[in-house]
Structures are given as structure tokens and as C-alpha cells.
Coordinates of C-alpha atoms in Angstrom, one line a residue:
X1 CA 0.0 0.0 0.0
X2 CA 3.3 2.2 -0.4
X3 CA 2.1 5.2 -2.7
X4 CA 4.5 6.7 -5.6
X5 CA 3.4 9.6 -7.7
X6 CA 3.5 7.8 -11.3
X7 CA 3.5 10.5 -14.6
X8 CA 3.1 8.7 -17.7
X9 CA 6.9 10.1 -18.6
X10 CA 9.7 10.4 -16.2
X11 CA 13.5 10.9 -16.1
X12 CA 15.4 8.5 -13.3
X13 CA 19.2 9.6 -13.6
X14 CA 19.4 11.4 -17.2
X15 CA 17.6 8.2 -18.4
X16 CA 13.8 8.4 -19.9
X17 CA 10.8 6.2 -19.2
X18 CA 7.5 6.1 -19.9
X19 CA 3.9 4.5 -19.8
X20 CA 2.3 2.0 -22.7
X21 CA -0.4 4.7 -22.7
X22 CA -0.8 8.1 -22.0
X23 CA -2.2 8.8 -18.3
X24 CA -2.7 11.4 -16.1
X25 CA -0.2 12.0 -12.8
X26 CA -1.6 9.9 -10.1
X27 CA -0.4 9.0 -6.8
X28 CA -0.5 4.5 -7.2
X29 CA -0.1 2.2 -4.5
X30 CA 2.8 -0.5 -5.5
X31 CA -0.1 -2.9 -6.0
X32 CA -1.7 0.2 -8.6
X33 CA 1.8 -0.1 -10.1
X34 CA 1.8 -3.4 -10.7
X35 CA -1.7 -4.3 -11.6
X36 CA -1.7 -1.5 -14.0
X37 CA 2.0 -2.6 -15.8
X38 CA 3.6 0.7 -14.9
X39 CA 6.8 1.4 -16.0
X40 CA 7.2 4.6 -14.5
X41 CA 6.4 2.9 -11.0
X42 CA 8.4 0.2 -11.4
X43 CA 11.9 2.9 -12.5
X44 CA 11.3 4.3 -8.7
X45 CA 10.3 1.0 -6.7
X46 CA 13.6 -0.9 -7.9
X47 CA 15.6 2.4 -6.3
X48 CA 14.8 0.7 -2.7
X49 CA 17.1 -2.1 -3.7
X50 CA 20.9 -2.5 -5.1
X51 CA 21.5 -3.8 -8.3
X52 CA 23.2 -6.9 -6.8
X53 CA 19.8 -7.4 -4.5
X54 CA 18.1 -7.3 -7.7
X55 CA 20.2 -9.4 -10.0
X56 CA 20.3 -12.3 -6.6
X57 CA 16.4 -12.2 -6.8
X58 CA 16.0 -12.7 -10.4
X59 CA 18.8 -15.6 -10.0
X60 CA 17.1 -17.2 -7.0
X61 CA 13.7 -17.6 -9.2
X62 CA 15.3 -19.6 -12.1
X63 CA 16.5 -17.0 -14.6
X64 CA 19.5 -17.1 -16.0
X65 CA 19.5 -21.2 -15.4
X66 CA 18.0 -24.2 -17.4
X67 CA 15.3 -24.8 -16.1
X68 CA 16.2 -28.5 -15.0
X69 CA 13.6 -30.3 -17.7
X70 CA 16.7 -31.7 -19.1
X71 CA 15.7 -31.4 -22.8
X72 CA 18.2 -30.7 -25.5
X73 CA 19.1 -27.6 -26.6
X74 CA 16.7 -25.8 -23.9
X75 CA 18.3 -21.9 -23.1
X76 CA 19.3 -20.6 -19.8
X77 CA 18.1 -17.3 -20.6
X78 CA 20.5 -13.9 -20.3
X79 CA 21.1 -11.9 -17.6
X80 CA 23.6 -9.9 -16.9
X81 CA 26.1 -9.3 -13.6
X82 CA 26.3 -6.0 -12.1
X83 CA 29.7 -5.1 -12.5
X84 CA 30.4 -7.1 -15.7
X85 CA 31.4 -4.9 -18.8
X86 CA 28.0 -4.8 -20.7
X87 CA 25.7 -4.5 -17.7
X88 CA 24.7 0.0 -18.6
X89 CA 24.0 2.0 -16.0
X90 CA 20.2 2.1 -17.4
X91 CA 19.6 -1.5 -16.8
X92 CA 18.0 -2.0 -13.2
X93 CA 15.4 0.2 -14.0
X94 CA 14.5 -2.2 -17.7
X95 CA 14.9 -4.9 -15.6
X96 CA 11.9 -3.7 -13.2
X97 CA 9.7 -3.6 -15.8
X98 CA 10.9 -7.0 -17.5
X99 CA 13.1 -5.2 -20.4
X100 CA 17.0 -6.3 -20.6
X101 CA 16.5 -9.8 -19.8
X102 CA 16.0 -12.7 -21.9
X103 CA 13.9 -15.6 -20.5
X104 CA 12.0 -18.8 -21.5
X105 CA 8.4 -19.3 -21.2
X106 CA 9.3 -22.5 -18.6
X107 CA 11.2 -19.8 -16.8
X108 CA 8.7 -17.3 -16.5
X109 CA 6.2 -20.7 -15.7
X110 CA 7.9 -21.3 -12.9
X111 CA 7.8 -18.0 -11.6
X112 CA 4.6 -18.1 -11.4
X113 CA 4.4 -21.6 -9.7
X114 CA 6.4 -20.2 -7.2
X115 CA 4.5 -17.5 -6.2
X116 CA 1.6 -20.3 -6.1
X117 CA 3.3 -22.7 -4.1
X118 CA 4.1 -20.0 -1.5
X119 CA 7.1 -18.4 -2.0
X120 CA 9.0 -22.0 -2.7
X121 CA 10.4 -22.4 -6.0
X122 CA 10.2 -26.6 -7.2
X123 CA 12.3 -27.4 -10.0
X124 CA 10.3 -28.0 -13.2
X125 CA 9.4 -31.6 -14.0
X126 CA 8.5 -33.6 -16.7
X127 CA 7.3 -37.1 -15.4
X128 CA 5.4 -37.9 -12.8
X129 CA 6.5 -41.8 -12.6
X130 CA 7.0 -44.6 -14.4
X131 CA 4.8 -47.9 -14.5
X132 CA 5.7 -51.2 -14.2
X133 CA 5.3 -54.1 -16.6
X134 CA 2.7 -55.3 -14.0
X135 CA 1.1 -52.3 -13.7
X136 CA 2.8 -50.4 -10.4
X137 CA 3.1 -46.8 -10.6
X138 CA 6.9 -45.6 -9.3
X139 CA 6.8 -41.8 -8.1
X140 CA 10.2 -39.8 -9.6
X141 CA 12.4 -39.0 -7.4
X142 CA 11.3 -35.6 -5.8
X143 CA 12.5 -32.3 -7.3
X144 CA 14.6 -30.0 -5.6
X145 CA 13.1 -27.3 -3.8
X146 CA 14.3 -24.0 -2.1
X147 CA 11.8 -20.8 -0.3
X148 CA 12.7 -17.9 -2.6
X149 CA 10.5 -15.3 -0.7
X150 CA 8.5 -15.4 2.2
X151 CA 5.2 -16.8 1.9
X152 CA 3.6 -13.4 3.0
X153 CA 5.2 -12.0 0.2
X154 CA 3.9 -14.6 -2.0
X155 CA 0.5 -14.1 -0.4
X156 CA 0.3 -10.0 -1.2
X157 CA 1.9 -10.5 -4.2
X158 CA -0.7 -13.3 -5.7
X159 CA -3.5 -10.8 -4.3
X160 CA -2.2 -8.0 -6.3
X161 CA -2.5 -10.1 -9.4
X162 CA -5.8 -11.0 -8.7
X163 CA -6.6 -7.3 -9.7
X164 CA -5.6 -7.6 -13.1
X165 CA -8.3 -9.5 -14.8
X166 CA -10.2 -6.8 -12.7
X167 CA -8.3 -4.1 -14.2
X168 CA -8.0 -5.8 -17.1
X169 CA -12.5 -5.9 -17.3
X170 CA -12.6 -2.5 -16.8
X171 CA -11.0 -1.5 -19.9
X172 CA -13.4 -4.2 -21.8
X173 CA -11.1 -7.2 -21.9
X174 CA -11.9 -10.6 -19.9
X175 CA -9.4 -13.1 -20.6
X176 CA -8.8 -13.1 -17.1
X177 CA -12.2 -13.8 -15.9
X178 CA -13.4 -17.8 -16.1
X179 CA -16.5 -18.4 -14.0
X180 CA -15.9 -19.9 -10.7
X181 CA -11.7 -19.6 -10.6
X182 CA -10.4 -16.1 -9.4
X183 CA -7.3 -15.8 -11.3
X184 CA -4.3 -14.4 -10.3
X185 CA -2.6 -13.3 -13.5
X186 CA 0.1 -10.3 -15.5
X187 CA 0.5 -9.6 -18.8
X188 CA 3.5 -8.8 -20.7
X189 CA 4.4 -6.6 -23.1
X190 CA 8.1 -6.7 -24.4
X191 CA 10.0 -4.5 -26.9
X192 CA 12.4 -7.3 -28.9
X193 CA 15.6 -5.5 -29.8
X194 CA 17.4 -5.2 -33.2
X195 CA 17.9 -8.4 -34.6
X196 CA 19.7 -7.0 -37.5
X197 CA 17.0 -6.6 -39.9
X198 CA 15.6 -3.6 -38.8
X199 CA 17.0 -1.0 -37.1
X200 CA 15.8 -0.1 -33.4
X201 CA 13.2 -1.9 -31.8
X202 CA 10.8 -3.8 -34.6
X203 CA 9.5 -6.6 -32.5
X204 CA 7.2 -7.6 -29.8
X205 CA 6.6 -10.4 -27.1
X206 CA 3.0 -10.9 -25.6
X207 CA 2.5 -12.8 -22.6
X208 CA -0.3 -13.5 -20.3
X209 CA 0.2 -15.7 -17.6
X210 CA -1.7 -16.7 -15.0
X211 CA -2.8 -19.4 -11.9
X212 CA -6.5 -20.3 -11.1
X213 CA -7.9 -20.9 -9.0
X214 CA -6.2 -17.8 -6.9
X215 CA -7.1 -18.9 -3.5
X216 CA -6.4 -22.5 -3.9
X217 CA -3.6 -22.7 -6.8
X218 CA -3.8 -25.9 -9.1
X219 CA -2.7 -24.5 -12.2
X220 CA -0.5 -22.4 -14.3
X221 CA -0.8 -21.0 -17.6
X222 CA 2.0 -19.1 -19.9
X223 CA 1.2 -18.0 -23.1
X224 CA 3.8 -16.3 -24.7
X225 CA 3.5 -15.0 -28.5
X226 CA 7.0 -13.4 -30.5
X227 CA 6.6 -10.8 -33.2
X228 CA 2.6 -10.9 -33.3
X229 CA 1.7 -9.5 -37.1
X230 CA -2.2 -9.0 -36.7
X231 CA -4.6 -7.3 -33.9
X232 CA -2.3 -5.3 -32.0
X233 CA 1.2 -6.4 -29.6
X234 CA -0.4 -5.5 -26.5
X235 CA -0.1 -9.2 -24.3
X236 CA -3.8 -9.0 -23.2
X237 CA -5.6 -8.8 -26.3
X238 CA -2.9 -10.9 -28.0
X239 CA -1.7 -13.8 -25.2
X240 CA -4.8 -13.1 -23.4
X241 CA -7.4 -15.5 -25.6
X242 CA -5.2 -18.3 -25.9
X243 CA -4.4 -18.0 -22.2
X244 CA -8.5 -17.9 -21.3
X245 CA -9.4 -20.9 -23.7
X246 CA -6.4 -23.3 -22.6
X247 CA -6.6 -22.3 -18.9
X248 CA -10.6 -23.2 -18.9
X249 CA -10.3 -26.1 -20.8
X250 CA -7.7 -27.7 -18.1
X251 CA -9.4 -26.7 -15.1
X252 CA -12.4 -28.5 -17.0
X253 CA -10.7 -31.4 -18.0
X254 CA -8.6 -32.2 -14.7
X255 CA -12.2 -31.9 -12.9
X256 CA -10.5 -29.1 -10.7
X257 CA -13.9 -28.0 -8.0
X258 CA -14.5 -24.3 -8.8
X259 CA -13.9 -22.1 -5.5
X260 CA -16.7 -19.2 -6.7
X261 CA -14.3 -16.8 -4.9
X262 CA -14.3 -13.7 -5.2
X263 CA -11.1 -11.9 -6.1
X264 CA -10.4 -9.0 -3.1
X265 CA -10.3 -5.6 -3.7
X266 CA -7.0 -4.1 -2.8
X267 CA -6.7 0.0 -3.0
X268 CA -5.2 0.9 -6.7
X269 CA -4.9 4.4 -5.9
X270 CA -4.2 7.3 -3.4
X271 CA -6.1 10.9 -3.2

């Protein structure tokens, strides 16, 4: 409930920032900031840490790793060290609003799981078990855990994303909203940088993401869609579709109970 006054421009250090979309100065709670995707919140929240505090975080969730799936050819991402010759002196304020960074949709899954399962990241898994000849199911081994963040973190931080298939409904889009889950979801919108066929940035990524039901987590969804070439770039109305037809067609097919909770309302804004 920590309140920052967020223009839709701003200038952090001689480097410039803004919004997606124009807005008017307005003083946002951090869970405003978030549930609202503002960069220009996010530039003056990541000030309260270090760079190292920030780069240990992002390390301690899985980026910058394999994920541990064990398939060939799978990315650990790219994220650079403070310190290191290519980390600029812009680049822990992109990283607070998921610029800079290079990350695989497991990745960014697990995340999400982690915040679900409390604050304690498990290490991705493919196989359940094995059965035997005769029929006997044998478990696989289990996965490595570790607690990332406190599970009161996890807690506020799931609630907050609960408000963005509110804030999302407001605006007149609903991928967020399946009858009977709560859902506790972002979205993502990414500038891709030069790839050497254009110059600047040409590209986009979408992403929605999301875990339902909120208060009792069963699932997560990531969507995730490069270079989109048709109805926009933004990752709700692109991501957001596929995320709402594939998340309600597994919590109907795995016979997961709907919870008819309702999502809380958390204070978006200050006077």
C-alpha cells in the first residue's frame, strides 16, 4: 500500500521512461503499479534495492539457469552481472519492468508456480513416474526445492494479481475472468531488440500468464507469442485468448472444483 506519484513520462538519472499509454499523474499504490503494468512505477520502486539485490532475486527464481527439464538444446536465458562490462548504467530500471532480460516461457512458468506454491520455487518436471510391466506406478524422485521469498510475500503479491483481470474488465477485456476460478494473473508486453533486420526496436513479445484458481492454486498457464503480425502487440488482447481458452479447458478437463471466490479488492490508488 506504499504510494508513488506515477506521470506517464519520467527521467530517473538522465535516463527516460514512460507508460504503454498516456495517463494522467496519479499518486498509485505498489499494487496500482503493478496491476496497472507501470513502467514509470516500477523505475522508482527498484531504487529501494541494489543492483546486486536485484540481479540475486532474479537468480534465486530460475533465470538465468536451465530450467532442469533436461531437454536438449533448452536456453538458460541472459542476464547480466552488475559489475560485468555490458551491464549499462540504465539496466535495473529495464529490468523492473521485464526489459533487458532474456527468459523462457518455462522460466517465467515457474515464476509463477512459485508464487503459487508459497514463495518456494520446485524445479520443473516432466514425469510424474513410471509404471511397471505389472502395472505399479513408481513416483520420480522428488525435485529440488528451495523458499525464494516469504510466503507473506507470495500471499500480497498473488492478491495484487488478482486485480488484473479486474483491471483488465474494466478496460473491456476478460481473458482473465473464467467463472468460478479467481485468477491471479500479469500480462507482458516486451519490446524485442534489433535483430539485425531492422534497425531499433521492430518486435514484440506478448504474454499473459496466470494461476487459477487464486485462492487455492492448481494451475499455471504461460502464453507467450514473439513478433505478433495481426490485432495489436499488446499481451492482453494478444496472449490473453489463448491463455483464457487453454486455462478453462484444463481446469475442466482435470475436474479441478471451482472455488466461486471472489477476487479482493485491494486499493489501486491514493487521493
Amino acid at each position: 500500500m506504499s504510494t508513488y506519484v506515477v506521470p506517464d513520462q519520467i527521467n530517473v538519472h538522465g535516463f527516460s521512461f514512460h507508460d504503454a499509454e498516456p495517463h494522467p499523474t496519479t499518486r498509485f499504490t505498489v499494487a496500482g503499479i503493478l496491476a496497472n503494468s507501470l513502467n514509470d512505477g516500477m523505475v522508482q520502486l527498484v531504487q529501494r534495492i541494489t543492483p546486486m539485490q536485484q540481479y540475486d532475486y532474479l537468480r534465486a527464481f530460475g533465470l538465468g539457469s536451465v530450467s532442469g527439464l533436461g531437454l536438449p538444446g533448452e536456453s538458460p536465458g541472459l542476464i547480466i552481472k552488475p559489475g560485468s562490462s555490458s551491464y549499462w548504467a540504465d539496466e535495473p530500471y529495464e529490468l523492473s519492468f521485464g526489459q533487458g532480460i532474456g527468459v523462457t516461457a518455462i522460466q517465467m512458468a515457474s515464476i509463477y508456480a512459485t508464487l503459487a506454491n508459497g514463495g518456494v520455487r520446485v524445479q520443473p518436471s516432466l514425469v510424474a513416474g513410471t509404471t511397471t510391466s505389472s502395472g505399479r506406478f513408481i513416483p520420480a524422485a522428488r525435485p529440488p526445492r528451495r523458499r525464494v521469498i516469504q510466503a507473506s510475500t507470495a500471499r500480497q503479491l498473488m492478491r495484487i494479481m488478482e486485480q488484473v483481470p479486474r483491471v483488465d474488465a474494466a478496460q473491456g477485456v476478460y481473458w482473465g475472468m473464467i467463472a468460478g476460478y479467481p485468477v491471479a494473473s500479469k500480462t507482458g508486453t516486451a519490446q524485442v531488440p534489433d535483430s539485425g533486420v531492422c534497425k531499433g526496436l521492430c518486435a514484440f513479445g506478448s504474454s499473459y500468464i496466470g494461476i487459477a484458481p487464486a485462492q487455492d492454486p492448481q494451475l499455471v498457464v504461460a502464453v507467450n507469442v514473439q513478433d505478433p503480425r495481426a490485432h495489436g502487440y499488446f499481451g492482453d488482447e494478444i496472449a490473453g485468448p489463448v491463455f483464457y481458452k487453454v486455462m478453462k479447458f484444463a481446469l475442466q478437463t482435470l475436474k479441478v472444483p471451482p472455488t466461486n471466490a471472489t477476487a479482493p479488492r485491494m486499493r489501486l490508488t491514493r487521493p
